[in-house]
mmCIF file of C-alpha atoms in Angstrom:
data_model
loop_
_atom_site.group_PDB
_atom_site.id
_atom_site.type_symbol
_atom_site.label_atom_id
_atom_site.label_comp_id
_atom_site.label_asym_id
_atom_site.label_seq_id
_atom_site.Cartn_x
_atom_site.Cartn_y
_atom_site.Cartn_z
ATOM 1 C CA UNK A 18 -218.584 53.704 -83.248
ATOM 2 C CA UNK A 19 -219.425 55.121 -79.693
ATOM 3 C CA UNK A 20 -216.749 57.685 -79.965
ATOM 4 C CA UNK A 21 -216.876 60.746 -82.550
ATOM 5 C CA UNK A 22 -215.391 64.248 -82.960
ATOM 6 C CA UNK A 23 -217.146 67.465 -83.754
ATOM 7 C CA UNK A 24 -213.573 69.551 -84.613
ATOM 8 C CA UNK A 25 -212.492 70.321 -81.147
ATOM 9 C CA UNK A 26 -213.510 67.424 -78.897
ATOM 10 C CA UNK A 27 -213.971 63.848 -78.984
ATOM 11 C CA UNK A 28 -217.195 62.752 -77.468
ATOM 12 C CA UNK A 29 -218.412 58.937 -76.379
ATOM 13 C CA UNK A 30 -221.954 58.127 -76.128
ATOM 14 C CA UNK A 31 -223.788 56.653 -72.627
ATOM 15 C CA UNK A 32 -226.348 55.432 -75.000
ATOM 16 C CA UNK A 33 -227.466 54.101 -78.255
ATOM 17 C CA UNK A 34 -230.928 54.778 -77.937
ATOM 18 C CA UNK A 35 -230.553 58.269 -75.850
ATOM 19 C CA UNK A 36 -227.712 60.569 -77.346
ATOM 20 C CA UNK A 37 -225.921 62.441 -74.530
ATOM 21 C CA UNK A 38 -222.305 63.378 -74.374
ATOM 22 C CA UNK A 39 -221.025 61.890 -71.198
ATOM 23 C CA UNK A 40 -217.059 61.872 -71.393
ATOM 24 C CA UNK A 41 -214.431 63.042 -73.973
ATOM 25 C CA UNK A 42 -212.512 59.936 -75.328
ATOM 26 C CA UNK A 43 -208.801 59.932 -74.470
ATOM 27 C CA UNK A 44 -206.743 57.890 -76.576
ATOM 28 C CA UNK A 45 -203.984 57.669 -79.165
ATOM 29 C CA UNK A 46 -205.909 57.511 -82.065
ATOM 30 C CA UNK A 47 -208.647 60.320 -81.280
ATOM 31 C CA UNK A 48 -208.520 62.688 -84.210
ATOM 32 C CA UNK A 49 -208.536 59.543 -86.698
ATOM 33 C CA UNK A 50 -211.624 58.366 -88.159
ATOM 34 C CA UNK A 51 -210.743 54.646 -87.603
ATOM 35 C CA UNK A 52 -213.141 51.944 -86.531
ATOM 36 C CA UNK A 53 -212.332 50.141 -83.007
ATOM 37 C CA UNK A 54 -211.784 47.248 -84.577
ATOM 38 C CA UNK A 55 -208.814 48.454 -86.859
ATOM 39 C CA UNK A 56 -207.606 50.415 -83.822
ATOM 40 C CA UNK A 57 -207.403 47.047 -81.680
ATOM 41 C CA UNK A 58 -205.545 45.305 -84.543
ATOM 42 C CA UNK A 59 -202.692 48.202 -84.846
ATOM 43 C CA UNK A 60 -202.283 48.075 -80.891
ATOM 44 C CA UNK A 61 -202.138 44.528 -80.951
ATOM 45 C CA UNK A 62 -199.507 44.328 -83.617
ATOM 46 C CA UNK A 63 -197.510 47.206 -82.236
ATOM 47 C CA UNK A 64 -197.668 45.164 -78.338
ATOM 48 C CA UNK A 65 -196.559 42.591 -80.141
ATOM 49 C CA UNK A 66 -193.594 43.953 -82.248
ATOM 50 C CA UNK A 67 -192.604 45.743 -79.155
ATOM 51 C CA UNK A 68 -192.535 42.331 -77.139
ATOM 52 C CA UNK A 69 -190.496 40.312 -79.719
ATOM 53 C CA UNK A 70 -188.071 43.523 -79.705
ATOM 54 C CA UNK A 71 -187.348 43.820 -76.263
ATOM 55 C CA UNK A 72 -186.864 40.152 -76.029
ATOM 56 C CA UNK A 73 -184.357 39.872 -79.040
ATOM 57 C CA UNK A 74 -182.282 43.326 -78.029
ATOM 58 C CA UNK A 75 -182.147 41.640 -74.362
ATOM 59 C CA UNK A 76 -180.770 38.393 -76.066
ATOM 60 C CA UNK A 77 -178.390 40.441 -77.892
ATOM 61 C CA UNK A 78 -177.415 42.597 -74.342
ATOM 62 C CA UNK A 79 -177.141 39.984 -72.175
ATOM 63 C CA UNK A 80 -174.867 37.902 -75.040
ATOM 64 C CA UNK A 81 -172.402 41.195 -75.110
ATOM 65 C CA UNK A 82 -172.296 41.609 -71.699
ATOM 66 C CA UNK A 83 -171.660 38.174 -71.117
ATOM 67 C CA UNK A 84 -168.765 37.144 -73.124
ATOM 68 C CA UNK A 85 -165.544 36.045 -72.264
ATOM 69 C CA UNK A 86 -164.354 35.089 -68.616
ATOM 70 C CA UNK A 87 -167.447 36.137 -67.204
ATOM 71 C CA UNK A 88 -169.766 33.433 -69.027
ATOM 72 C CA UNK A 89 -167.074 30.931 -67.988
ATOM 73 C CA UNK A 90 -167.605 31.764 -64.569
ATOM 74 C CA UNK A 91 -171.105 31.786 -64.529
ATOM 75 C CA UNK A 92 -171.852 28.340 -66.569
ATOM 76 C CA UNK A 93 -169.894 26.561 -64.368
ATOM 77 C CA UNK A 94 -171.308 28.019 -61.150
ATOM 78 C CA UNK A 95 -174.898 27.641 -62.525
ATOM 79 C CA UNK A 96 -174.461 24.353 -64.188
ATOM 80 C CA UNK A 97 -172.613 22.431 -61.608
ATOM 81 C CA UNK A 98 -173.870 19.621 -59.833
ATOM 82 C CA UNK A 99 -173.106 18.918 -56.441
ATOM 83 C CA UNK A 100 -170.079 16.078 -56.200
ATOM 84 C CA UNK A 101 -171.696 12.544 -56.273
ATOM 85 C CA UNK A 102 -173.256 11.444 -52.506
ATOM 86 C CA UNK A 103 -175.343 14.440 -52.813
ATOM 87 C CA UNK A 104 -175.896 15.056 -56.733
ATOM 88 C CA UNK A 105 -179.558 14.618 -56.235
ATOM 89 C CA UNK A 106 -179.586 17.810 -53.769
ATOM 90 C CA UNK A 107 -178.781 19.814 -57.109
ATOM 91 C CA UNK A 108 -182.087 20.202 -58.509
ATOM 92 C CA UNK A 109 -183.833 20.824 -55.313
ATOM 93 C CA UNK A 110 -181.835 23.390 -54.224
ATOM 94 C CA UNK A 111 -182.526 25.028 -58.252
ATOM 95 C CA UNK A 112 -185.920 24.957 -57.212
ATOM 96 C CA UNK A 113 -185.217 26.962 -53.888
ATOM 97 C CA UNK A 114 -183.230 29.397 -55.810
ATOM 98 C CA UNK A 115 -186.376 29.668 -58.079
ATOM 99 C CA UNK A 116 -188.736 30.021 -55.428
ATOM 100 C CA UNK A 117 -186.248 33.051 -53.332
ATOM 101 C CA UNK A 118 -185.509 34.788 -56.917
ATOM 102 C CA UNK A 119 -189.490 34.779 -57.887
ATOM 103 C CA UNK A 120 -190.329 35.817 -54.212
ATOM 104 C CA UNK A 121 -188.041 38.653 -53.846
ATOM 105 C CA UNK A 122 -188.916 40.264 -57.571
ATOM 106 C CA UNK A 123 -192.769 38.739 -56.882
ATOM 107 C CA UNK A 124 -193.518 37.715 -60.115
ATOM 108 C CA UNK A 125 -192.731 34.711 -61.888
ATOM 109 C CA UNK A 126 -192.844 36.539 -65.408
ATOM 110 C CA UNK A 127 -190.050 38.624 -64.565
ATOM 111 C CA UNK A 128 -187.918 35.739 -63.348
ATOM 112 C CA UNK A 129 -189.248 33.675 -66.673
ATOM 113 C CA UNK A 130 -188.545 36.362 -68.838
ATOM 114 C CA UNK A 131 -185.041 36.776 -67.639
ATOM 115 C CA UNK A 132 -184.445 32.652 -67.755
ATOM 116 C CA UNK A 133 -185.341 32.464 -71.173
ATOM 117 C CA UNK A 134 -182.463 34.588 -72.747
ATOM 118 C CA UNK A 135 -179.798 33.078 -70.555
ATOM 119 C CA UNK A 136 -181.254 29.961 -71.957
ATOM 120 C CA UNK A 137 -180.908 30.874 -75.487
ATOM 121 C CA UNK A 138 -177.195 32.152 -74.985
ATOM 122 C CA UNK A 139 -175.945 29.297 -73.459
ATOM 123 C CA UNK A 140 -175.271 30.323 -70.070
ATOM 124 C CA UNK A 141 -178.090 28.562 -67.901
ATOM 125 C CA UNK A 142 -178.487 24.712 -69.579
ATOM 126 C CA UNK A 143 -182.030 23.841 -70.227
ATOM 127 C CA UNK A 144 -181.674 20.340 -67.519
ATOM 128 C CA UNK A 145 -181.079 23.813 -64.912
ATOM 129 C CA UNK A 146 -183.954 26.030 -66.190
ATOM 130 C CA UNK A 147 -186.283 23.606 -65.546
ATOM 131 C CA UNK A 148 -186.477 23.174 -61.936
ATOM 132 C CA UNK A 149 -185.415 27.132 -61.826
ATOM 133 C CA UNK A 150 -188.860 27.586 -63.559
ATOM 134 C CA UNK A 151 -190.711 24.986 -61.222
ATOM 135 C CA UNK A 152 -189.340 27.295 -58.356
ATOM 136 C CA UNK A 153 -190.888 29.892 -59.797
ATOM 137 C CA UNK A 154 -194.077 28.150 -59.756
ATOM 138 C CA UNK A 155 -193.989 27.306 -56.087
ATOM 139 C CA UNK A 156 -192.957 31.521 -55.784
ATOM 140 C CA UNK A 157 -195.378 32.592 -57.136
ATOM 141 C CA UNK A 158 -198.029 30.860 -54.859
ATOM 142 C CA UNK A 159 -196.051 32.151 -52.016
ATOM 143 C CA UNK A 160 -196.714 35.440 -53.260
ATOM 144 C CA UNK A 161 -200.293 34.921 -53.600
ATOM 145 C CA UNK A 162 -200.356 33.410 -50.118
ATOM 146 C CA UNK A 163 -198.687 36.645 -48.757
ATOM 147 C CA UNK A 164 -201.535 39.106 -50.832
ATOM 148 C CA UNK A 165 -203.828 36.408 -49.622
ATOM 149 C CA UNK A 166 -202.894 37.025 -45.999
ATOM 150 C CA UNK A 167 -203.552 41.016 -46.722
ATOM 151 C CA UNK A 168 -207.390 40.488 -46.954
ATOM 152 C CA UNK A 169 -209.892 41.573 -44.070
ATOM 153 C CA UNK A 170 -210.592 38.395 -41.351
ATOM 154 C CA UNK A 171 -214.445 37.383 -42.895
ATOM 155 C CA UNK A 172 -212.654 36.693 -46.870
ATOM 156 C CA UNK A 173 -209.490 35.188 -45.523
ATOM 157 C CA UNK A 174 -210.728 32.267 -45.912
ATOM 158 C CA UNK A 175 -211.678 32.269 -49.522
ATOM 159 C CA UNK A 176 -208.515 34.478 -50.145
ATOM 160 C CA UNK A 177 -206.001 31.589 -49.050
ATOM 161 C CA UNK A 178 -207.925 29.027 -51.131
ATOM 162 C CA UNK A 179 -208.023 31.242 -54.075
ATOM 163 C CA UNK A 180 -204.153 31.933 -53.690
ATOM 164 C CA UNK A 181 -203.487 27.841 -53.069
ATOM 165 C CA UNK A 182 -205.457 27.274 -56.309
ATOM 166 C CA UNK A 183 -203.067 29.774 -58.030
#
């Protein structure tokens, strides 16, 4: 290990070959005598449990909170087709809702993340969530474009292609 304690600090070396104390270590798991390896695996499996439990305790918020009149309401606002001459306009204008929703929070895993447990409750049908989730796709790039646009005039160019590629 690169990291070891003498009692009162926590030292790291700069080199195998050449002992010199350079930094002391600042972590969680400093006064344990653990190898990095077993303190990746914990943090891994704690990120993880911590992941899965946010996402089931939002399920299990968003179901409370949307019970009753309320869900009624908002199925039948998301879920609704337009009448029939211009049913087709439906989906597109899902995927501009996707793209404004991803664009205004800029990040498509935040707008994901919130789709997903409306999906599992019921109240956003999964025919809806996909072109909601295509939108935030397209948002996503636009994003990129926009941090794209922030770089100096000589990488512009390379900037825009990276953010098109994205």
């Amino acid at each position: 290990s690169l990291c070891w304690t003498d009692g009162l600090y926590t030292w790291t070396m700069k080199n195998i070959s050449h002992k010199e104390n350079i930094a002391k270590c600042k972590h969680i798991f400093v006064n344990f005598d653990l190898p990095d390896m077993v303190v990746g695996t914990i943090l891994v499996i704690t990120a993880l449990l911590v992941l899965c439990s946010c996402l089931v305790l939002m399920v299990k918020v968003l179901g409370s909170l949307l019970k009753g009149q309320v869900a009624v309401v908002i199925k039948k606002t998301i879920n609704t087709d337009f009448p029939y001459p211009f049913s087709w306009v439906t989906g597109y204008l899902a995927i501009l809702v996707g793209t404004g929703m991803t664009f205004i929070v800029q990040s498509s895993s935040v707008f994901s993340s919130t789709l997903t447990p409306l999906a599992g409750i019921g109240v956003i049908s999964i025919e809806r969530m996909y072109p909601l989730m295509l939108g935030a796709n397209i948002g996503t790039t636009t994003t990129a474009i926009l941090a794209a646009l922030a770089s100096p005039g000589d990488t512009l160019k390379s900037a825009l292609q990276i953010a098109l590629c994205h």
